[in-house]
Amino acid sequence: MRDFFQQADKIYYDEAPCKTIDITKDIADTNIYQFRELAGLGTTVSNEQVFNNLKLVTKEGFLKNGATLFFAENPEQFFEKAVIRCTVFEGIDKRYITDDKIMSGTLYQQFLQKMTWLKTKLNVRYDIEGNGSQPRKEIWEIPETAFKEAIINALAHRDYYDKGARISVEVFNDRIEISNPGGLVSGIPKNEFGKRSLSRNPLIFGLFERIRMVEQVGSGISRMRELMLENNLTPPEFNTEGIFTVTFRRPFDFNKWVDKWVDNLTANRVNIIKAIHKNNKVSKRELEEIIDLSATAIDNNLNALKDRGLIERVGSAKGGHWKINYKLP
């Protein structure tokens, strides 16, 4: 019912009034000034006029939920779960936690905190050649911009009606998962995921757009994919059901890992794993051409790899993808 009315432009959580906030006391001037600077707004227009121009206040004079999340001194005071939980696990499962933090503040502040935290948890090297007097270029093990796209996507598109869940960023030895409440916006068919943009929070999305953090054309998903492929990394995996999750596979020496399995697998099965590593959405028909085997032989080899726990199918045969389970032989 909520999705139906949202599509009909009847209700949006970020457009609803936040009746518990006092605009004169609970809004931080520093947050407004920061936004104005990022948005390139001049100093001749008053803060009140800026809020009116951006339609951040209802006709009854209440600040809207989206504006509260962007400008309040302590937004979590009004929206307890509108924070990011950042967790590091030892290994590839959730048995042992080595770090656990909550990022609070305005949505933009949460973004900045999260990026700073991630930098300390990942491998970052520096390119100091050819820059002259310019700062050293940071090279993250997974492109920094891919994380920016994923985190802004989570903040802008999460289902804020779901008050029992938070955005989460989980770091494992082999991957990073960024999750937010709410699956794919119902107005977007699965076959158009990554091609169209439709926000369940148009006010929040518009504010991020004002500070040049997002693009209306919906290029964030395709940009993440491009960045991973450009850096010879496994394409990101997306789960659009229930909790929306993007998974980035951390880099490792794939060829060495495959070599450990050569004595345990046939050449055809090794080549299938290599093809899946290169394109996790590769179809069975494409595998027939790449490996030069019949459809029956491809099915038999795929089933054998599944039985050994090396690969699994995530999602449907048509819209899903392959997942390699990197384990020791």
PDB file of N, CA, C and O in Angstrom, residues 32-80:
ATOM      1  N   ILE A  32      23.864  24.371   8.088  1.00  0.00           N
ATOM      2  CA  ILE A  32      23.303  25.180   7.004  1.00  0.00           C
ATOM      3  C   ILE A  32      24.422  25.821   6.191  1.00  0.00           C
ATOM      4  O   ILE A  32      24.410  25.797   4.951  1.00  0.00           O
ATOM      5  N   TYR A  33      25.423  26.384   6.870  1.00  0.00           N
ATOM      6  CA  TYR A  33      26.529  27.040   6.176  1.00  0.00           C
ATOM      7  C   TYR A  33      27.313  26.037   5.341  1.00  0.00           C
ATOM      8  O   TYR A  33      27.758  26.344   4.225  1.00  0.00           O
ATOM      9  N   GLN A  34      27.496  24.834   5.882  1.00  0.00           N
ATOM     10  CA  GLN A  34      28.203  23.792   5.139  1.00  0.00           C
ATOM     11  C   GLN A  34      27.446  23.446   3.857  1.00  0.00           C
ATOM     12  O   GLN A  34      28.043  23.329   2.775  1.00  0.00           O
ATOM     13  N   PHE A  35      26.129  23.302   3.965  1.00  0.00           N
ATOM     14  CA  PHE A  35      25.310  22.984   2.801  1.00  0.00           C
ATOM     15  C   PHE A  35      25.382  24.106   1.769  1.00  0.00           C
ATOM     16  O   PHE A  35      25.524  23.856   0.563  1.00  0.00           O
ATOM     17  N   ARG A  36      25.280  25.350   2.241  1.00  0.00           N
ATOM     18  CA  ARG A  36      25.294  26.496   1.328  1.00  0.00           C
ATOM     19  C   ARG A  36      26.614  26.541   0.558  1.00  0.00           C
ATOM     20  O   ARG A  36      26.637  26.817  -0.652  1.00  0.00           O
ATOM     21  N   GLU A  37      27.707  26.257   1.245  1.00  0.00           N
ATOM     22  CA  GLU A  37      29.009  26.289   0.588  1.00  0.00           C
ATOM     23  C   GLU A  37      29.124  25.188  -0.455  1.00  0.00           C
ATOM     24  O   GLU A  37      29.586  25.420  -1.578  1.00  0.00           O
ATOM     25  N   LEU A  38      28.696  23.968  -0.084  1.00  0.00           N
ATOM     26  CA  LEU A  38      28.771  22.849  -1.015  1.00  0.00           C
ATOM     27  C   LEU A  38      27.856  23.049  -2.214  1.00  0.00           C
ATOM     28  O   LEU A  38      28.172  22.615  -3.326  1.00  0.00           O
ATOM     29  N   ALA A  39      26.704  23.704  -1.984  1.00  0.00           N
ATOM     30  CA  ALA A  39      25.728  23.918  -3.055  1.00  0.00           C
ATOM     31  C   ALA A  39      26.029  25.169  -3.873  1.00  0.00           C
ATOM     32  O   ALA A  39      25.358  25.432  -4.873  1.00  0.00           O
ATOM     33  N   GLY A  40      27.028  25.940  -3.445  1.00  0.00           N
ATOM     34  CA  GLY A  40      27.383  27.143  -4.168  1.00  0.00           C
ATOM     35  C   GLY A  40      26.357  28.252  -4.040  1.00  0.00           C
ATOM     36  O   GLY A  40      26.164  29.053  -4.970  1.00  0.00           O
ATOM     37  N   LEU A  41      25.682  28.330  -2.890  1.00  0.00           N
ATOM     38  CA  LEU A  41      24.674  29.363  -2.667  1.00  0.00           C
ATOM     39  C   LEU A  41      25.341  30.615  -2.108  1.00  0.00           C
ATOM     40  O   LEU A  41      26.185  30.542  -1.217  1.00  0.00           O
ATOM     41  N   GLY A  42      24.954  31.745  -2.620  1.00  0.00           N
ATOM     42  CA  GLY A  42      25.535  33.006  -2.181  1.00  0.00           C
ATOM     43  C   GLY A  42      25.099  33.389  -0.783  1.00  0.00           C
ATOM     44  O   GLY A  42      24.256  32.735  -0.157  1.00  0.00           O
ATOM     45  N   THR A  43      25.678  34.482  -0.287  1.00  0.00           N
ATOM     46  CA  THR A  43      25.378  34.941   1.078  1.00  0.00           C
ATOM     47  C   THR A  43      24.287  35.999   1.125  1.00  0.00           C
ATOM     48  O   THR A  43      23.903  36.438   2.202  1.00  0.00           O
ATOM     49  N   THR A  44      23.801  36.395  -0.037  1.00  0.00           N
ATOM     50  CA  THR A  44      22.801  37.467  -0.055  1.00  0.00           C
ATOM     51  C   THR A  44      21.413  36.979   0.339  1.00  0.00           C
ATOM     52  O   THR A  44      20.585  37.763   0.788  1.00  0.00           O
ATOM     53  N   VAL A  45      21.172  35.680   0.178  1.00  0.00           N
ATOM     54  CA  VAL A  45      19.854  35.116   0.503  1.00  0.00           C
ATOM     55  C   VAL A  45      19.884  34.577   1.926  1.00  0.00           C
ATOM     56  O   VAL A  45      20.839  33.900   2.330  1.00  0.00           O
ATOM     57  N   SER A  46      18.859  34.847   2.698  1.00  0.00           N
ATOM     58  CA  SER A  46      18.797  34.404   4.089  1.00  0.00           C
ATOM     59  C   SER A  46      18.590  32.899   4.174  1.00  0.00           C
ATOM     60  O   SER A  46      18.132  32.260   3.217  1.00  0.00           O
ATOM     61  N   ASN A  47      18.924  32.338   5.347  1.00  0.00           N
ATOM     62  CA  ASN A  47      18.695  30.907   5.564  1.00  0.00           C
ATOM     63  C   ASN A  47      17.215  30.565   5.433  1.00  0.00           C
ATOM     64  O   ASN A  47      16.857  29.514   4.898  1.00  0.00           O
ATOM     65  N   GLU A  48      16.381  31.448   5.937  1.00  0.00           N
ATOM     66  CA  GLU A  48      14.938  31.217   5.850  1.00  0.00           C
ATOM     67  C   GLU A  48      14.481  31.141   4.402  1.00  0.00           C
ATOM     68  O   GLU A  48      13.679  30.275   4.028  1.00  0.00           O
ATOM     69  N   GLN A  49      15.034  32.012   3.573  1.00  0.00           N
ATOM     70  CA  GLN A  49      14.660  32.003   2.161  1.00  0.00           C
ATOM     71  C   GLN A  49      15.174  30.746   1.470  1.00  0.00           C
ATOM     72  O   GLN A  49      14.500  30.176   0.609  1.00  0.00           O
ATOM     73  N   VAL A  50      16.384  30.306   1.858  1.00  0.00           N
ATOM     74  CA  VAL A  50      16.923  29.062   1.299  1.00  0.00           C
ATOM     75  C   VAL A  50      16.001  27.895   1.612  1.00  0.00           C
ATOM     76  O   VAL A  50      15.681  27.082   0.741  1.00  0.00           O
ATOM     77  N   PHE A  51      15.550  27.800   2.859  1.00  0.00           N
ATOM     78  CA  PHE A  51      14.645  26.720   3.256  1.00  0.00           C
ATOM     79  C   PHE A  51      13.336  26.793   2.485  1.00  0.00           C
ATOM     80  O   PHE A  51      12.783  25.760   2.077  1.00  0.00           O
ATOM     81  N   ASN A  52      12.837  27.997   2.282  1.00  0.00           N
ATOM     82  CA  ASN A  52      11.575  28.159   1.537  1.00  0.00           C
ATOM     83  C   ASN A  52      11.772  27.782   0.071  1.00  0.00           C
ATOM     84  O   ASN A  52      10.928  27.095  -0.525  1.00  0.00           O
ATOM     85  N   ASN A  53      12.885  28.211  -0.513  1.00  0.00           N
ATOM     86  CA  ASN A  53      13.147  27.904  -1.924  1.00  0.00           C
ATOM     87  C   ASN A  53      13.296  26.408  -2.157  1.00  0.00           C
ATOM     88  O   ASN A  53      12.892  25.885  -3.200  1.00  0.00           O
ATOM     89  N   LEU A  54      13.891  25.725  -1.187  1.00  0.00           N
ATOM     90  CA  LEU A  54      14.096  24.276  -1.308  1.00  0.00           C
ATOM     91  C   LEU A  54      12.889  23.473  -0.823  1.00  0.00           C
ATOM     92  O   LEU A  54      12.913  22.239  -0.848  1.00  0.00           O
ATOM     93  N   LYS A  55      11.854  24.179  -0.377  1.00  0.00           N
ATOM     94  CA  LYS A  55      10.606  23.548   0.092  1.00  0.00           C
ATOM     95  C   LYS A  55      10.869  22.552   1.217  1.00  0.00           C
ATOM     96  O   LYS A  55      10.400  21.403   1.189  1.00  0.00           O
ATOM     97  N   LEU A  56      11.612  23.022   2.213  1.00  0.00           N
ATOM     98  CA  LEU A  56      11.973  22.175   3.341  1.00  0.00           C
ATOM     99  C   LEU A  56      10.992  22.283   4.504  1.00  0.00           C
ATOM    100  O   LEU A  56      11.094  21.543   5.479  1.00  0.00           O
ATOM    101  N   VAL A  57      10.025  23.198   4.390  1.00  0.00           N
ATOM    102  CA  VAL A  57       9.059  23.437   5.458  1.00  0.00           C
ATOM    103  C   VAL A  57       7.653  23.237   4.905  1.00  0.00           C
ATOM    104  O   VAL A  57       7.350  23.637   3.779  1.00  0.00           O
ATOM    105  N   THR A  58       6.800  22.577   5.699  1.00  0.00           N
ATOM    106  CA  THR A  58       5.418  22.357   5.267  1.00  0.00           C
ATOM    107  C   THR A  58       4.617  23.657   5.353  1.00  0.00           C
ATOM    108  O   THR A  58       5.064  24.647   5.943  1.00  0.00           O
ATOM    109  N   LYS A  59       3.433  23.642   4.780  1.00  0.00           N
ATOM    110  CA  LYS A  59       2.560  24.820   4.821  1.00  0.00           C
ATOM    111  C   LYS A  59       2.189  25.188   6.249  1.00  0.00           C
ATOM    112  O   LYS A  59       1.904  26.346   6.549  1.00  0.00           O
ATOM    113  N   GLU A  60       2.193  24.187   7.129  1.00  0.00           N
ATOM    114  CA  GLU A  60       1.855  24.433   8.530  1.00  0.00           C
ATOM    115  C   GLU A  60       3.048  24.937   9.342  1.00  0.00           C
ATOM    116  O   GLU A  60       2.914  25.208  10.538  1.00  0.00           O
ATOM    117  N   GLY A  61       4.228  25.023   8.710  1.00  0.00           N
ATOM    118  CA  GLY A  61       5.401  25.556   9.396  1.00  0.00           C
ATOM    119  C   GLY A  61       6.288  24.514  10.045  1.00  0.00           C
ATOM    120  O   GLY A  61       7.214  24.865  10.783  1.00  0.00           O
ATOM    121  N   PHE A  62       6.029  23.229   9.782  1.00  0.00           N
ATOM    122  CA  PHE A  62       6.873  22.170  10.338  1.00  0.00           C
ATOM    123  C   PHE A  62       8.023  21.863   9.382  1.00  0.00           C
ATOM    124  O   PHE A  62       7.846  21.847   8.158  1.00  0.00           O
ATOM    125  N   LEU A  63       9.189  21.603   9.950  1.00  0.00           N
ATOM    126  CA  LEU A  63      10.321  21.164   9.135  1.00  0.00           C
ATOM    127  C   LEU A  63      10.050  19.736   8.660  1.00  0.00           C
ATOM    128  O   LEU A  63       9.577  18.898   9.421  1.00  0.00           O
ATOM    129  N   LYS A  64      10.359  19.451   7.413  1.00  0.00           N
ATOM    130  CA  LYS A  64      10.111  18.117   6.873  1.00  0.00           C
ATOM    131  C   LYS A  64      11.181  17.133   7.366  1.00  0.00           C
ATOM    132  O   LYS A  64      12.279  17.528   7.744  1.00  0.00           O
ATOM    133  N   ASN A  65      10.811  15.836   7.361  1.00  0.00           N
ATOM    134  CA  ASN A  65      11.725  14.809   7.853  1.00  0.00           C
ATOM    135  C   ASN A  65      13.072  14.841   7.131  1.00  0.00           C
ATOM    136  O   ASN A  65      14.131  14.722   7.756  1.00  0.00           O
ATOM    137  N   GLY A  66      13.052  14.980   5.811  1.00  0.00           N
ATOM    138  CA  GLY A  66      14.293  14.995   5.045  1.00  0.00           C
ATOM    139  C   GLY A  66      15.194  16.148   5.440  1.00  0.00           C
ATOM    140  O   GLY A  66      16.416  16.003   5.513  1.00  0.00           O
ATOM    141  N   ALA A  67      14.584  17.322   5.707  1.00  0.00           N
ATOM    142  CA  ALA A  67      15.359  18.487   6.124  1.00  0.00           C
ATOM    143  C   ALA A  67      15.951  18.269   7.515  1.00  0.00           C
ATOM    144  O   ALA A  67      17.074  18.690   7.806  1.00  0.00           O
ATOM    145  N   THR A  68      15.203  17.595   8.387  1.00  0.00           N
ATOM    146  CA  THR A  68      15.703  17.291   9.724  1.00  0.00           C
ATOM    147  C   THR A  68      16.937  16.400   9.642  1.00  0.00           C
ATOM    148  O   THR A  68      17.943  16.611  10.337  1.00  0.00           O
ATOM    149  N   LEU A  69      16.891  15.409   8.758  1.00  0.00           N
ATOM    150  CA  LEU A  69      18.025  14.504   8.586  1.00  0.00           C
ATOM    151  C   LEU A  69      19.240  15.215   7.997  1.00  0.00           C
ATOM    152  O   LEU A  69      20.375  14.786   8.205  1.00  0.00           O
ATOM    153  N   PHE A  70      19.020  16.302   7.302  1.00  0.00           N
ATOM    154  CA  PHE A  70      20.111  17.029   6.663  1.00  0.00           C
ATOM    155  C   PHE A  70      20.681  18.154   7.507  1.00  0.00           C
ATOM    156  O   PHE A  70      21.856  18.500   7.369  1.00  0.00           O
ATOM    157  N   PHE A  71      19.860  18.756   8.402  1.00  0.00           N
ATOM    158  CA  PHE A  71      20.299  19.986   9.059  1.00  0.00           C
ATOM    159  C   PHE A  71      20.235  19.982  10.591  1.00  0.00           C
ATOM    160  O   PHE A  71      20.776  20.880  11.221  1.00  0.00           O
ATOM    161  N   ALA A  72      19.589  18.994  11.194  1.00  0.00           N
ATOM    162  CA  ALA A  72      19.438  19.009  12.650  1.00  0.00           C
ATOM    163  C   ALA A  72      20.776  18.825  13.353  1.00  0.00           C
ATOM    164  O   ALA A  72      21.710  18.200  12.823  1.00  0.00           O
ATOM    165  N   GLU A  73      20.878  19.367  14.555  1.00  0.00           N
ATOM    166  CA  GLU A  73      22.087  19.226  15.377  1.00  0.00           C
ATOM    167  C   GLU A  73      22.340  17.753  15.687  1.00  0.00           C
ATOM    168  O   GLU A  73      23.461  17.259  15.575  1.00  0.00           O
ATOM    169  N   ASN A  74      21.288  17.032  16.061  1.00  0.00           N
ATOM    170  CA  ASN A  74      21.376  15.595  16.360  1.00  0.00           C
ATOM    171  C   ASN A  74      20.163  14.889  15.735  1.00  0.00           C
ATOM    172  O   ASN A  74      19.171  14.612  16.418  1.00  0.00           O
ATOM    173  N   PRO A  75      20.227  14.570  14.461  1.00  0.00           N
ATOM    174  CA  PRO A  75      19.096  13.933  13.782  1.00  0.00           C
ATOM    175  C   PRO A  75      18.647  12.639  14.442  1.00  0.00           C
ATOM    176  O   PRO A  75      17.458  12.305  14.441  1.00  0.00           O
ATOM    177  N   GLU A  76      19.625  11.897  15.049  1.00  0.00           N
ATOM    178  CA  GLU A  76      19.268  10.615  15.674  1.00  0.00           C
ATOM    179  C   GLU A  76      18.343  10.801  16.869  1.00  0.00           C
ATOM    180  O   GLU A  76      17.719   9.843  17.328  1.00  0.00           O
ATOM    181  N   GLN A  77      18.259  12.016  17.376  1.00  0.00           N
ATOM    182  CA  GLN A  77      17.316  12.306  18.460  1.00  0.00           C
ATOM    183  C   GLN A  77      15.875  12.143  17.977  1.00  0.00           C
ATOM    184  O   GLN A  77      14.991  11.773  18.748  1.00  0.00           O
ATOM    185  N   PHE A  78      15.663  12.385  16.699  1.00  0.00           N
ATOM    186  CA  PHE A  78      14.322  12.299  16.123  1.00  0.00           C
ATOM    187  C   PHE A  78      14.125  11.018  15.317  1.00  0.00           C
ATOM    188  O   PHE A  78      12.997  10.546  15.162  1.00  0.00           O
ATOM    189  N   PHE A  79      15.221  10.467  14.805  1.00  0.00           N
ATOM    190  CA  PHE A  79      15.155   9.242  14.009  1.00  0.00           C
ATOM    191  C   PHE A  79      16.264   8.316  14.507  1.00  0.00           C
ATOM    192  O   PHE A  79      17.404   8.353  14.011  1.00  0.00           O
ATOM    193  N   GLU A  80      15.946   7.486  15.477  1.00  0.00           N
ATOM    194  CA  GLU A  80      16.949   6.688  16.193  1.00  0.00           C
ATOM    195  C   GLU A  80      17.762   5.789  15.272  1.00  0.00           C
ATOM    196  O   GLU A  80      18.969   5.618  15.454  1.00  0.00           O
TER     197      GLU A  80
END
